[in-house]
Amino acid sequence: MYVYIFGVAPDHPEVKNVINTFNKTAEHKNFNFFGNVTLGKDISLQELRERYHAVLLTYGADQDRELNIPNENQPNVLSARKFVAWYNGLPGEQHLNPNLSGRSVAILGQGNVAVDAARMLLSSVDALRKTDTTEYALEALSRSKVEQVYLVGRRGPLQAAFTIKELREMLKLPNVQTIWKPDDFTDVPAHLPNLPRPRKRLTELMLKSLSEQSSSSSSNRAQRRFLPIFLRAPKAIGENEIKLTVTQLQNDTAIPTDKIDHLPAELILRSIGYKSTCVDGGICFDDRGGRVFNENGRVLKDATSKSVDKGLYVAGWLGTGPTGVILTTMNGAFGVAKTLCDDIISNEVDTSSTKAGSEAKQYGRVVTWSHWQRINQAEIKAGERLGKPREKIVDVDEMLKVAGL
């Protein structure tokens, strides 16, 4: 439930509808939900494996990749992941307090998360009040002085990581003008005939927006601006600015040149990717790649022998690394689920003996499915009073209190 409540943009409620599918699964008589239980802390992987015939690891990628440039640790440099968690009400991030008092924000990275953050910064607060954006975030955004958001990428338009849906939303955002740098699109039209259909449609939309830019700029009175910039790599953080190295492409790789650009930015959001962490010593983990060693979802015993650790599986970004959109991850999860079932049917996973499973009382203040439903209903009722889908409880102790624990 984490990704759909805390990871999906508040103005994308249709994506969160998958919760309804999860609800049907959770009502099954053979299903148990144990929340507020942490692997590697409250229970070890070995203990889980002793209690279940198969264990599937899906705890995601919860850490950020860093830029490793001077002054990256300044207070005005935040991860986009934390910023998203802040406005989405993830417990622990409610006190992030991003500085929105400046005119310019630079987002480093051009994936969908980066575009989501840009859209939230540039959207009308009145529109956001109808979503499940937290009240404290709405209050901060209502006082925001941000007028322009840069979306900075190392490579060119043909390598942009955002999808056409997210770009369309930005281009249609009321009272926001999208401004492209024409030099970034030199020779791009020549590549159109050879592009795969999804990439071609995305590139055509960028070129169409660029072509309409000059004719609309004189009459456009939009108060806010969205400025995607390509072929620029972060070099250093300055005082209310970011220093960028101009790059050029060689075989789709961004190569730095000796040219330097400067962008004004009172707030900088880092959105260059994520990595998973190893939460238990029993996991065969690739520290460098930030994922679990596996073959088609089957976890390996070690990185060198390629021997499968029978009964242990991994899905999502924990297994693949941070790549693809929600649909990509969902299809991957379906594939791993089929692999697990196939292994049971073929007796690759031995289910001939009975295993004990788990009971909620073993782990302290465990949130069961009925407890979660109380939390869910409390959030929905709080939202109704505010004219929104829900108002999230952002304190774990308060959640437990509402759940009756």
mmCIF file of C-alpha atoms in Angstrom:
data_model
loop_
_atom_site.group_PDB
_atom_site.id
_atom_site.type_symbol
_atom_site.label_atom_id
_atom_site.label_comp_id
_atom_site.label_asym_id
_atom_site.label_seq_id
_atom_site.Cartn_x
_atom_site.Cartn_y
_atom_site.Cartn_z
ATOM 1 C CA MET A 1 0.000 0.000 0.000
ATOM 2 C CA TYR A 2 3.005 2.291 0.546
ATOM 3 C CA VAL A 3 3.574 3.260 -3.086
ATOM 4 C CA TYR A 4 -0.075 4.028 -3.803
ATOM 5 C CA ILE A 5 -0.665 6.138 -0.712
ATOM 6 C CA PHE A 6 2.692 7.816 -0.211
ATOM 7 C CA GLY A 7 4.469 7.517 -3.565
ATOM 8 C CA VAL A 8 1.794 8.439 -6.122
ATOM 9 C CA ALA A 9 1.103 12.105 -6.830
ATOM 10 C CA PRO A 10 -2.019 13.404 -5.019
ATOM 11 C CA ASP A 11 -3.488 14.629 -8.317
ATOM 12 C CA HIS A 12 -3.317 11.093 -9.766
ATOM 13 C CA PRO A 13 -6.152 9.469 -7.785
ATOM 14 C CA GLU A 14 -6.920 7.021 -10.588
ATOM 15 C CA VAL A 15 -3.557 5.322 -10.031
ATOM 16 C CA LYS A 16 -4.418 4.735 -6.381
ATOM 17 C CA ASN A 17 -7.530 2.782 -7.352
ATOM 18 C CA VAL A 18 -5.404 -0.370 -7.269
ATOM 19 C CA ILE A 19 -5.973 -0.236 -3.500
ATOM 20 C CA ASN A 20 -9.458 -1.599 -4.269
ATOM 21 C CA THR A 21 -7.884 -4.699 -5.819
ATOM 22 C CA PHE A 22 -5.659 -5.104 -2.774
ATOM 23 C CA ASN A 23 -8.705 -4.819 -0.514
ATOM 24 C CA LYS A 24 -10.300 -7.821 -2.238
ATOM 25 C CA THR A 25 -7.151 -9.870 -1.666
ATOM 26 C CA ALA A 26 -6.949 -8.768 1.968
ATOM 27 C CA GLU A 27 -10.461 -10.063 2.656
ATOM 28 C CA HIS A 28 -9.480 -13.619 1.655
ATOM 29 C CA LYS A 29 -9.692 -16.077 4.553
ATOM 30 C CA ASN A 30 -6.124 -17.274 3.944
ATOM 31 C CA PHE A 31 -4.629 -13.774 3.956
ATOM 32 C CA ASN A 32 -2.938 -12.168 6.979
ATOM 33 C CA PHE A 33 -1.673 -8.608 7.141
ATOM 34 C CA PHE A 34 1.000 -7.711 9.713
ATOM 35 C CA GLY A 35 1.876 -4.012 9.674
ATOM 36 C CA ASN A 36 4.332 -2.139 11.883
ATOM 37 C CA VAL A 37 6.717 -5.117 11.671
ATOM 38 C CA THR A 38 10.205 -4.399 10.323
ATOM 39 C CA LEU A 39 12.378 -7.048 8.660
ATOM 40 C CA GLY A 40 15.826 -7.113 10.216
ATOM 41 C CA LYS A 41 14.557 -5.440 13.375
ATOM 42 C CA ASP A 42 11.402 -7.128 14.660
ATOM 43 C CA ILE A 43 12.032 -10.388 12.812
ATOM 44 C CA SER A 44 14.955 -11.842 10.875
ATOM 45 C CA LEU A 45 14.814 -13.358 7.418
ATOM 46 C CA GLN A 46 15.898 -16.684 8.873
ATOM 47 C CA GLU A 47 12.957 -16.649 11.295
ATOM 48 C CA LEU A 48 10.560 -15.907 8.443
ATOM 49 C CA ARG A 49 11.957 -18.751 6.376
ATOM 50 C CA GLU A 50 11.563 -21.146 9.272
ATOM 51 C CA ARG A 51 7.880 -20.209 9.483
ATOM 52 C CA TYR A 52 6.974 -20.115 5.747
ATOM 53 C CA HIS A 53 7.694 -22.317 2.738
ATOM 54 C CA ALA A 54 8.383 -19.272 0.560
ATOM 55 C CA VAL A 55 9.326 -15.674 1.307
ATOM 56 C CA LEU A 56 8.985 -12.837 -1.221
ATOM 57 C CA LEU A 57 11.009 -9.654 -0.602
ATOM 58 C CA THR A 58 9.356 -6.475 -1.932
ATOM 59 C CA TYR A 59 10.479 -3.645 0.351
ATOM 60 C CA GLY A 60 11.515 -1.389 -2.485
ATOM 61 C CA ALA A 61 14.185 1.276 -2.909
ATOM 62 C CA ASP A 62 14.039 3.807 -0.077
ATOM 63 C CA GLN A 63 17.373 5.594 -0.411
ATOM 64 C CA ASP A 64 18.587 8.283 -2.811
ATOM 65 C CA ARG A 65 21.495 8.273 -5.190
ATOM 66 C CA GLU A 66 23.676 11.298 -4.537
ATOM 67 C CA LEU A 67 25.290 13.797 -6.886
ATOM 68 C CA ASN A 68 28.687 13.783 -5.153
ATOM 69 C CA ILE A 69 29.348 17.436 -5.964
ATOM 70 C CA PRO A 70 30.542 20.302 -3.739
ATOM 71 C CA ASN A 71 28.021 21.738 -1.242
ATOM 72 C CA GLU A 72 25.455 19.003 -1.869
ATOM 73 C CA ASN A 73 24.704 18.872 1.854
ATOM 74 C CA GLN A 74 23.499 22.462 2.090
ATOM 75 C CA PRO A 75 20.037 22.909 3.695
ATOM 76 C CA ASN A 76 18.521 24.119 0.404
ATOM 77 C CA VAL A 77 19.379 20.809 -1.331
ATOM 78 C CA LEU A 78 16.745 18.117 -0.760
ATOM 79 C CA SER A 79 15.950 14.808 -2.373
ATOM 80 C CA ALA A 80 12.821 14.790 -4.515
ATOM 81 C CA ARG A 81 11.896 11.535 -2.766
ATOM 82 C CA LYS A 82 11.732 13.346 0.573
ATOM 83 C CA PHE A 83 9.847 16.260 -0.986
ATOM 84 C CA VAL A 84 7.238 13.866 -2.430
ATOM 85 C CA ALA A 85 7.021 12.076 0.926
ATOM 86 C CA TRP A 86 6.514 15.448 2.632
ATOM 87 C CA TYR A 87 3.492 16.560 0.627
ATOM 88 C CA ASN A 88 2.117 12.992 0.580
ATOM 89 C CA GLY A 89 2.213 12.633 4.368
ATOM 90 C CA LEU A 90 4.741 9.851 4.855
ATOM 91 C CA PRO A 91 5.325 9.540 8.622
ATOM 92 C CA GLY A 92 8.738 10.921 9.501
ATOM 93 C CA GLU A 93 8.850 13.504 6.703
ATOM 94 C CA GLN A 94 6.193 15.924 7.966
ATOM 95 C CA HIS A 95 8.852 18.255 9.390
ATOM 96 C CA LEU A 96 10.902 18.562 6.173
ATOM 97 C CA ASN A 97 9.922 22.236 5.785
ATOM 98 C CA PRO A 98 11.239 22.925 2.244
ATOM 99 C CA ASN A 99 12.200 26.540 1.621
ATOM 100 C CA LEU A 100 9.615 27.879 -0.853
ATOM 101 C CA SER A 101 10.411 31.545 -0.249
ATOM 102 C CA GLY A 102 12.567 31.908 -3.355
ATOM 103 C CA ARG A 103 11.590 32.509 -6.962
ATOM 104 C CA SER A 104 13.429 29.594 -8.605
ATOM 105 C CA VAL A 105 13.675 25.839 -8.031
ATOM 106 C CA ALA A 106 16.035 23.513 -9.893
ATOM 107 C CA ILE A 107 15.117 19.829 -10.097
ATOM 108 C CA LEU A 108 18.075 17.668 -11.085
ATOM 109 C CA GLY A 109 16.777 14.704 -13.037
ATOM 110 C CA GLN A 110 14.044 14.229 -15.627
ATOM 111 C CA GLY A 111 12.067 11.184 -14.568
ATOM 112 C CA ASN A 112 8.383 11.100 -13.663
ATOM 113 C CA VAL A 113 9.124 11.788 -9.979
ATOM 114 C CA ALA A 114 10.931 14.976 -11.004
ATOM 115 C CA VAL A 115 7.969 16.038 -13.159
ATOM 116 C CA ASP A 116 5.540 15.235 -10.322
ATOM 117 C CA ALA A 117 7.518 17.510 -8.001
ATOM 118 C CA ALA A 118 7.561 20.276 -10.613
ATOM 119 C CA ARG A 119 3.801 19.985 -11.141
ATOM 120 C CA MET A 120 3.124 20.202 -7.414
ATOM 121 C CA LEU A 121 5.266 23.326 -7.130
ATOM 122 C CA LEU A 122 3.534 25.031 -10.072
ATOM 123 C CA SER A 123 -0.072 23.864 -9.581
ATOM 124 C CA SER A 124 -2.834 26.027 -8.193
ATOM 125 C CA VAL A 125 -3.272 25.376 -4.479
ATOM 126 C CA ASP A 126 -7.054 25.572 -4.974
ATOM 127 C CA ALA A 127 -6.803 22.579 -7.326
ATOM 128 C CA LEU A 128 -4.619 20.679 -4.871
ATOM 129 C CA ARG A 129 -7.092 21.224 -2.030
ATOM 130 C CA LYS A 130 -9.379 18.704 -3.748
ATOM 131 C CA THR A 131 -6.678 16.015 -3.488
ATOM 132 C CA ASP A 132 -5.233 14.160 -0.500
ATOM 133 C CA THR A 133 -2.251 16.506 -0.270
ATOM 134 C CA THR A 134 -1.588 17.017 3.441
ATOM 135 C CA GLU A 135 -2.945 20.179 5.057
ATOM 136 C CA TYR A 136 0.498 21.279 6.267
ATOM 137 C CA ALA A 137 1.831 20.980 2.686
ATOM 138 C CA LEU A 138 -1.126 22.938 1.309
ATOM 139 C CA GLU A 139 -0.460 25.671 3.839
ATOM 140 C CA ALA A 140 3.208 25.853 2.828
ATOM 141 C CA LEU A 141 2.395 25.780 -0.897
ATOM 142 C CA SER A 142 -0.178 28.555 -0.440
ATOM 143 C CA ARG A 143 2.638 30.798 0.823
ATOM 144 C CA SER A 144 5.083 29.682 -1.879
ATOM 145 C CA LYS A 145 6.911 32.371 -3.848
ATOM 146 C CA VAL A 146 8.141 29.908 -6.481
ATOM 147 C CA GLU A 147 7.577 31.220 -10.009
ATOM 148 C CA GLN A 148 9.822 29.035 -12.144
ATOM 149 C CA VAL A 149 10.995 25.434 -12.002
ATOM 150 C CA TYR A 150 13.939 24.113 -14.009
ATOM 151 C CA LEU A 151 14.042 20.426 -14.938
ATOM 152 C CA VAL A 152 17.683 19.611 -15.631
ATOM 153 C CA GLY A 153 18.947 16.536 -17.501
ATOM 154 C CA ARG A 154 22.449 15.347 -18.394
ATOM 155 C CA ARG A 155 21.387 14.004 -21.775
ATOM 156 C CA GLY A 156 19.164 15.216 -24.602
ATOM 157 C CA PRO A 157 15.446 15.232 -25.441
ATOM 158 C CA LEU A 158 15.705 11.797 -27.062
ATOM 159 C CA GLN A 159 16.807 10.320 -23.730
ATOM 160 C CA ALA A 160 14.275 12.100 -21.499
ATOM 161 C CA ALA A 161 12.996 9.696 -18.820
ATOM 162 C CA PHE A 162 9.561 11.264 -18.246
ATOM 163 C CA THR A 163 6.572 9.793 -20.066
ATOM 164 C CA ILE A 164 4.146 11.445 -22.441
ATOM 165 C CA LYS A 165 1.319 11.455 -19.880
ATOM 166 C CA GLU A 166 3.334 13.509 -17.397
ATOM 167 C CA LEU A 167 4.489 15.923 -20.098
ATOM 168 C CA ARG A 168 0.935 16.453 -21.357
ATOM 169 C CA GLU A 169 -0.158 17.335 -17.837
ATOM 170 C CA MET A 170 2.598 19.923 -17.534
ATOM 171 C CA LEU A 171 1.760 21.473 -20.904
ATOM 172 C CA LYS A 172 -1.899 21.790 -19.875
ATOM 173 C CA LEU A 173 -1.230 23.155 -16.394
ATOM 174 C CA PRO A 174 -3.259 26.381 -15.974
ATOM 175 C CA ASN A 175 -1.325 29.626 -15.692
ATOM 176 C CA VAL A 176 1.999 27.892 -16.414
ATOM 177 C CA GLN A 177 4.114 28.470 -19.500
ATOM 178 C CA THR A 178 6.525 25.747 -20.672
ATOM 179 C CA ILE A 179 9.732 27.150 -22.157
ATOM 180 C CA TRP A 180 12.226 24.982 -24.063
ATOM 181 C CA LYS A 181 15.757 25.834 -25.192
ATOM 182 C CA PRO A 182 15.722 25.581 -29.006
ATOM 183 C CA ASP A 183 19.435 24.696 -29.099
ATOM 184 C CA ASP A 184 18.670 21.514 -27.144
ATOM 185 C CA PHE A 185 16.658 20.220 -30.116
ATOM 186 C CA THR A 186 19.262 20.624 -32.861
ATOM 187 C CA ASP A 187 19.098 17.551 -35.152
ATOM 188 C CA VAL A 188 16.338 15.958 -33.057
ATOM 189 C CA PRO A 189 13.723 16.033 -35.894
ATOM 190 C CA ALA A 190 16.055 13.998 -38.102
ATOM 191 C CA HIS A 191 15.856 11.069 -35.674
ATOM 192 C CA LEU A 192 12.042 10.898 -35.590
ATOM 193 C CA PRO A 193 11.529 8.294 -38.367
ATOM 194 C CA ASN A 194 13.717 5.727 -36.596
ATOM 195 C CA LEU A 195 12.326 6.082 -33.083
ATOM 196 C CA PRO A 196 10.153 3.441 -31.374
ATOM 197 C CA ARG A 197 6.515 4.566 -31.266
ATOM 198 C CA PRO A 198 6.358 5.652 -27.583
ATOM 199 C CA ARG A 199 9.597 7.642 -27.870
ATOM 200 C CA LYS A 200 8.474 9.106 -31.185
ATOM 201 C CA ARG A 201 5.161 10.325 -29.745
ATOM 202 C CA LEU A 202 6.922 11.901 -26.760
ATOM 203 C CA THR A 203 9.488 13.630 -28.991
ATOM 204 C CA GLU A 204 6.796 14.883 -31.352
ATOM 205 C CA LEU A 205 4.949 16.421 -28.415
ATOM 206 C CA MET A 206 8.107 18.225 -27.274
ATOM 207 C CA LEU A 207 8.750 19.507 -30.803
ATOM 208 C CA LYS A 208 5.123 20.641 -31.156
ATOM 209 C CA SER A 209 5.350 22.549 -27.871
ATOM 210 C CA LEU A 210 8.641 24.090 -28.986
ATOM 211 C CA SER A 211 7.148 25.205 -32.310
ATOM 212 C CA GLU A 212 4.226 26.880 -30.505
ATOM 213 C CA GLN A 213 6.544 28.582 -28.044
ATOM 214 C CA SER A 214 7.576 31.616 -30.119
ATOM 215 C CA SER A 215 4.039 32.421 -31.270
ATOM 216 C CA SER A 216 2.562 32.186 -27.780
ATOM 217 C CA SER A 217 5.333 33.799 -25.715
ATOM 218 C CA SER A 218 4.320 37.379 -26.485
ATOM 219 C CA SER A 219 0.672 36.836 -25.579
ATOM 220 C CA ASN A 220 1.200 34.400 -22.682
ATOM 221 C CA ARG A 221 0.760 36.131 -19.345
ATOM 222 C CA ALA A 222 1.315 33.028 -17.228
ATOM 223 C CA GLN A 223 2.708 33.870 -13.811
ATOM 224 C CA ARG A 224 4.703 30.651 -13.545
ATOM 225 C CA ARG A 225 7.153 28.900 -15.865
ATOM 226 C CA PHE A 226 8.309 25.333 -16.399
ATOM 227 C CA LEU A 227 11.754 25.163 -17.997
ATOM 228 C CA PRO A 228 13.124 21.761 -19.099
ATOM 229 C CA ILE A 229 16.851 22.001 -19.835
ATOM 230 C CA PHE A 230 18.874 19.254 -21.500
ATOM 231 C CA LEU A 231 22.595 18.514 -21.895
ATOM 232 C CA ARG A 232 23.557 19.929 -18.505
ATOM 233 C CA ALA A 233 25.239 18.088 -15.609
ATOM 234 C CA PRO A 234 25.435 19.368 -12.012
ATOM 235 C CA LYS A 235 28.927 20.563 -11.114
ATOM 236 C CA ALA A 236 28.589 22.462 -7.819
ATOM 237 C CA ILE A 237 26.026 24.107 -5.550
ATOM 238 C CA GLY A 238 26.487 27.821 -5.007
ATOM 239 C CA GLU A 239 24.635 30.438 -2.999
ATOM 240 C CA ASN A 240 21.128 30.493 -4.453
ATOM 241 C CA GLU A 241 22.379 28.958 -7.681
ATOM 242 C CA ILE A 242 23.646 25.755 -9.245
ATOM 243 C CA LYS A 243 26.684 25.470 -11.475
ATOM 244 C CA LEU A 244 26.204 23.192 -14.490
ATOM 245 C CA THR A 245 28.608 21.617 -16.950
ATOM 246 C CA VAL A 246 27.409 21.669 -20.556
ATOM 247 C CA THR A 247 27.514 18.144 -21.970
ATOM 248 C CA GLN A 248 27.462 16.587 -25.412
ATOM 249 C CA LEU A 249 26.235 13.158 -26.415
ATOM 250 C CA GLN A 250 28.491 10.348 -27.573
ATOM 251 C CA ASN A 251 26.677 7.042 -28.117
ATOM 252 C CA ASP A 252 23.851 8.216 -25.815
ATOM 253 C CA THR A 253 26.357 9.019 -23.050
ATOM 254 C CA ALA A 254 26.676 12.563 -21.651
ATOM 255 C CA ILE A 255 30.284 13.734 -22.012
ATOM 256 C CA PRO A 256 31.286 16.944 -20.163
ATOM 257 C CA THR A 257 32.672 19.882 -22.107
ATOM 258 C CA ASP A 258 34.615 22.891 -20.803
ATOM 259 C CA LYS A 259 31.506 25.117 -20.997
ATOM 260 C CA ILE A 260 29.734 26.172 -17.784
ATOM 261 C CA ASP A 261 26.202 27.425 -17.120
ATOM 262 C CA HIS A 262 24.650 28.917 -13.991
ATOM 263 C CA LEU A 263 21.008 28.627 -12.951
ATOM 264 C CA PRO A 264 19.317 30.608 -10.182
ATOM 265 C CA ALA A 265 17.884 28.263 -7.564
ATOM 266 C CA GLU A 266 16.925 28.998 -3.998
ATOM 267 C CA LEU A 267 15.793 25.375 -3.649
ATOM 268 C CA ILE A 268 17.386 22.357 -5.348
ATOM 269 C CA LEU A 269 15.714 18.940 -5.548
ATOM 270 C CA ARG A 270 17.867 15.934 -6.361
ATOM 271 C CA SER A 271 15.988 13.328 -8.429
ATOM 272 C CA ILE A 272 18.652 11.165 -10.056
ATOM 273 C CA GLY A 273 17.462 7.762 -8.902
ATOM 274 C CA TYR A 274 17.063 5.484 -5.931
ATOM 275 C CA LYS A 275 18.740 2.489 -4.386
ATOM 276 C CA SER A 276 17.693 -0.274 -2.051
ATOM 277 C CA THR A 277 19.402 -1.213 1.192
ATOM 278 C CA CYS A 278 20.201 -4.573 2.747
ATOM 279 C CA VAL A 279 18.024 -4.848 5.847
ATOM 280 C CA ASP A 280 19.083 -8.362 6.870
ATOM 281 C CA GLY A 281 22.410 -10.171 6.728
ATOM 282 C CA GLY A 282 20.738 -13.221 5.212
ATOM 283 C CA ILE A 283 20.005 -11.437 1.934
ATOM 284 C CA CYS A 284 22.417 -11.892 -0.983
ATOM 285 C CA PHE A 285 22.733 -8.186 -1.716
ATOM 286 C CA ASP A 286 24.554 -6.232 -4.425
ATOM 287 C CA ASP A 287 25.844 -3.178 -2.527
ATOM 288 C CA ARG A 288 27.154 -1.534 -5.656
ATOM 289 C CA GLY A 289 23.983 -2.005 -7.690
ATOM 290 C CA GLY A 290 21.694 -1.426 -4.713
ATOM 291 C CA ARG A 291 19.555 -4.520 -5.308
ATOM 292 C CA VAL A 292 19.200 -8.192 -4.399
ATOM 293 C CA PHE A 293 21.119 -10.684 -6.534
ATOM 294 C CA ASN A 294 18.528 -12.764 -8.382
ATOM 295 C CA GLU A 295 17.646 -14.614 -11.559
ATOM 296 C CA ASN A 296 14.119 -13.873 -12.768
ATOM 297 C CA GLY A 297 12.985 -13.179 -9.218
ATOM 298 C CA ARG A 298 14.684 -16.193 -7.629
ATOM 299 C CA VAL A 299 17.189 -14.914 -5.047
ATOM 300 C CA LEU A 300 20.710 -16.312 -5.364
ATOM 301 C CA LYS A 301 22.702 -17.904 -2.552
ATOM 302 C CA ASP A 302 25.747 -15.836 -3.516
ATOM 303 C CA ALA A 303 26.824 -13.524 -6.312
ATOM 304 C CA THR A 304 29.343 -15.857 -7.926
ATOM 305 C CA SER A 305 27.855 -19.358 -8.068
ATOM 306 C CA LYS A 306 24.466 -18.335 -9.511
ATOM 307 C CA SER A 307 22.926 -21.002 -7.285
ATOM 308 C CA VAL A 308 19.274 -20.299 -6.414
ATOM 309 C CA ASP A 309 18.289 -20.027 -2.753
ATOM 310 C CA LYS A 310 15.129 -22.131 -3.020
ATOM 311 C CA GLY A 311 12.035 -20.606 -1.463
ATOM 312 C CA LEU A 312 13.349 -17.025 -1.475
ATOM 313 C CA TYR A 313 12.129 -14.509 -4.062
ATOM 314 C CA VAL A 314 12.321 -10.808 -4.824
ATOM 315 C CA ALA A 315 10.152 -8.416 -6.868
ATOM 316 C CA GLY A 316 10.003 -4.711 -7.687
ATOM 317 C CA TRP A 317 12.900 -2.285 -7.587
ATOM 318 C CA LEU A 318 14.534 -4.347 -4.847
ATOM 319 C CA GLY A 319 15.171 -6.982 -7.506
ATOM 320 C CA THR A 320 15.484 -4.981 -10.722
ATOM 321 C CA GLY A 321 16.979 -1.745 -9.522
ATOM 322 C CA PRO A 322 15.103 1.564 -9.904
ATOM 323 C CA THR A 323 13.901 1.319 -13.467
ATOM 324 C CA GLY A 324 10.559 1.690 -15.225
ATOM 325 C CA VAL A 325 7.191 3.070 -14.197
ATOM 326 C CA ILE A 326 4.461 1.516 -12.028
ATOM 327 C CA LEU A 327 3.149 -0.600 -14.930
ATOM 328 C CA THR A 328 6.648 -2.001 -15.520
ATOM 329 C CA THR A 329 6.988 -2.987 -11.871
ATOM 330 C CA MET A 330 3.485 -4.443 -11.765
ATOM 331 C CA ASN A 331 4.119 -6.679 -14.772
ATOM 332 C CA GLY A 332 7.414 -7.770 -13.232
ATOM 333 C CA ALA A 333 5.615 -8.688 -10.007
ATOM 334 C CA PHE A 334 3.092 -10.788 -11.948
ATOM 335 C CA GLY A 335 6.008 -12.634 -13.519
ATOM 336 C CA VAL A 336 7.676 -13.348 -10.165
ATOM 337 C CA ALA A 337 4.350 -14.526 -8.696
ATOM 338 C CA LYS A 338 3.995 -16.990 -11.576
ATOM 339 C CA THR A 339 7.571 -18.181 -11.028
ATOM 340 C CA LEU A 340 6.846 -18.806 -7.345
ATOM 341 C CA CYS A 341 3.661 -20.752 -8.145
ATOM 342 C CA ASP A 342 5.455 -22.767 -10.836
ATOM 343 C CA ASP A 343 8.203 -23.672 -8.364
ATOM 344 C CA ILE A 344 5.632 -24.939 -5.862
ATOM 345 C CA ILE A 345 3.795 -26.982 -8.500
ATOM 346 C CA SER A 346 7.064 -28.525 -9.728
ATOM 347 C CA ASN A 347 8.194 -29.237 -6.142
ATOM 348 C CA GLU A 348 11.222 -26.980 -6.508
ATOM 349 C CA VAL A 349 9.846 -25.509 -3.297
ATOM 350 C CA ASP A 350 9.069 -28.316 -0.850
ATOM 351 C CA THR A 351 5.652 -27.800 0.744
ATOM 352 C CA SER A 352 5.212 -31.372 2.003
ATOM 353 C CA SER A 353 5.809 -30.427 5.629
ATOM 354 C CA THR A 354 3.686 -28.052 7.695
ATOM 355 C CA LYS A 355 5.145 -24.715 8.782
ATOM 356 C CA ALA A 356 3.844 -22.624 11.648
ATOM 357 C CA GLY A 357 3.409 -19.257 9.980
ATOM 358 C CA SER A 358 3.149 -16.174 12.218
ATOM 359 C CA GLU A 359 0.740 -14.728 14.745
ATOM 360 C CA ALA A 360 0.260 -11.029 15.406
ATOM 361 C CA LYS A 361 0.944 -11.382 19.133
ATOM 362 C CA GLN A 362 4.535 -12.422 18.394
ATOM 363 C CA TYR A 363 5.588 -8.940 17.260
ATOM 364 C CA GLY A 364 4.188 -6.439 19.743
ATOM 365 C CA ARG A 365 1.977 -3.610 18.437
ATOM 366 C CA VAL A 366 1.098 -5.255 15.132
ATOM 367 C CA VAL A 367 -1.339 -3.540 12.775
ATOM 368 C CA THR A 368 -3.652 -6.238 11.382
ATOM 369 C CA TRP A 369 -6.018 -5.687 8.469
ATOM 370 C CA SER A 370 -8.884 -4.751 10.793
ATOM 371 C CA HIS A 371 -6.596 -2.232 12.513
ATOM 372 C CA TRP A 372 -5.654 -0.753 9.145
ATOM 373 C CA GLN A 373 -9.321 -0.383 8.240
ATOM 374 C CA ARG A 374 -9.830 1.752 11.358
ATOM 375 C CA ILE A 375 -6.934 3.985 10.339
ATOM 376 C CA ASN A 376 -8.248 4.158 6.790
ATOM 377 C CA GLN A 377 -11.772 5.143 7.891
ATOM 378 C CA ALA A 378 -10.418 7.769 10.285
ATOM 379 C CA GLU A 379 -8.405 9.357 7.471
ATOM 380 C CA ILE A 380 -11.368 9.321 5.095
ATOM 381 C CA LYS A 381 -13.644 10.936 7.694
ATOM 382 C CA ALA A 382 -11.041 13.616 8.408
ATOM 383 C CA GLY A 383 -10.830 14.266 4.679
ATOM 384 C CA GLU A 384 -14.596 14.575 4.308
ATOM 385 C CA ARG A 385 -14.609 17.438 6.802
ATOM 386 C CA LEU A 386 -12.084 19.225 4.583
ATOM 387 C CA GLY A 387 -13.714 18.386 1.242
ATOM 388 C CA LYS A 388 -10.947 16.012 0.132
ATOM 389 C CA PRO A 389 -10.536 12.214 -0.298
ATOM 390 C CA ARG A 390 -8.623 11.790 2.984
ATOM 391 C CA GLU A 391 -6.401 13.604 5.449
ATOM 392 C CA LYS A 392 -3.534 11.296 6.297
ATOM 393 C CA ILE A 393 -2.346 10.627 9.813
ATOM 394 C CA VAL A 394 1.358 11.420 9.709
ATOM 395 C CA ASP A 395 2.383 10.251 13.173
ATOM 396 C CA VAL A 396 2.859 6.507 13.773
ATOM 397 C CA ASP A 397 1.891 6.714 17.439
ATOM 398 C CA GLU A 398 -1.323 8.478 16.460
ATOM 399 C CA MET A 399 -2.006 5.755 13.882
ATOM 400 C CA LEU A 400 -1.587 3.075 16.523
ATOM 401 C CA LYS A 401 -3.873 4.967 18.880
ATOM 402 C CA VAL A 402 -6.575 5.220 16.209
ATOM 403 C CA ALA A 403 -6.136 1.513 15.477
ATOM 404 C CA GLY A 404 -6.763 0.733 19.139
ATOM 405 C CA LEU A 405 -3.262 -0.501 19.889
#
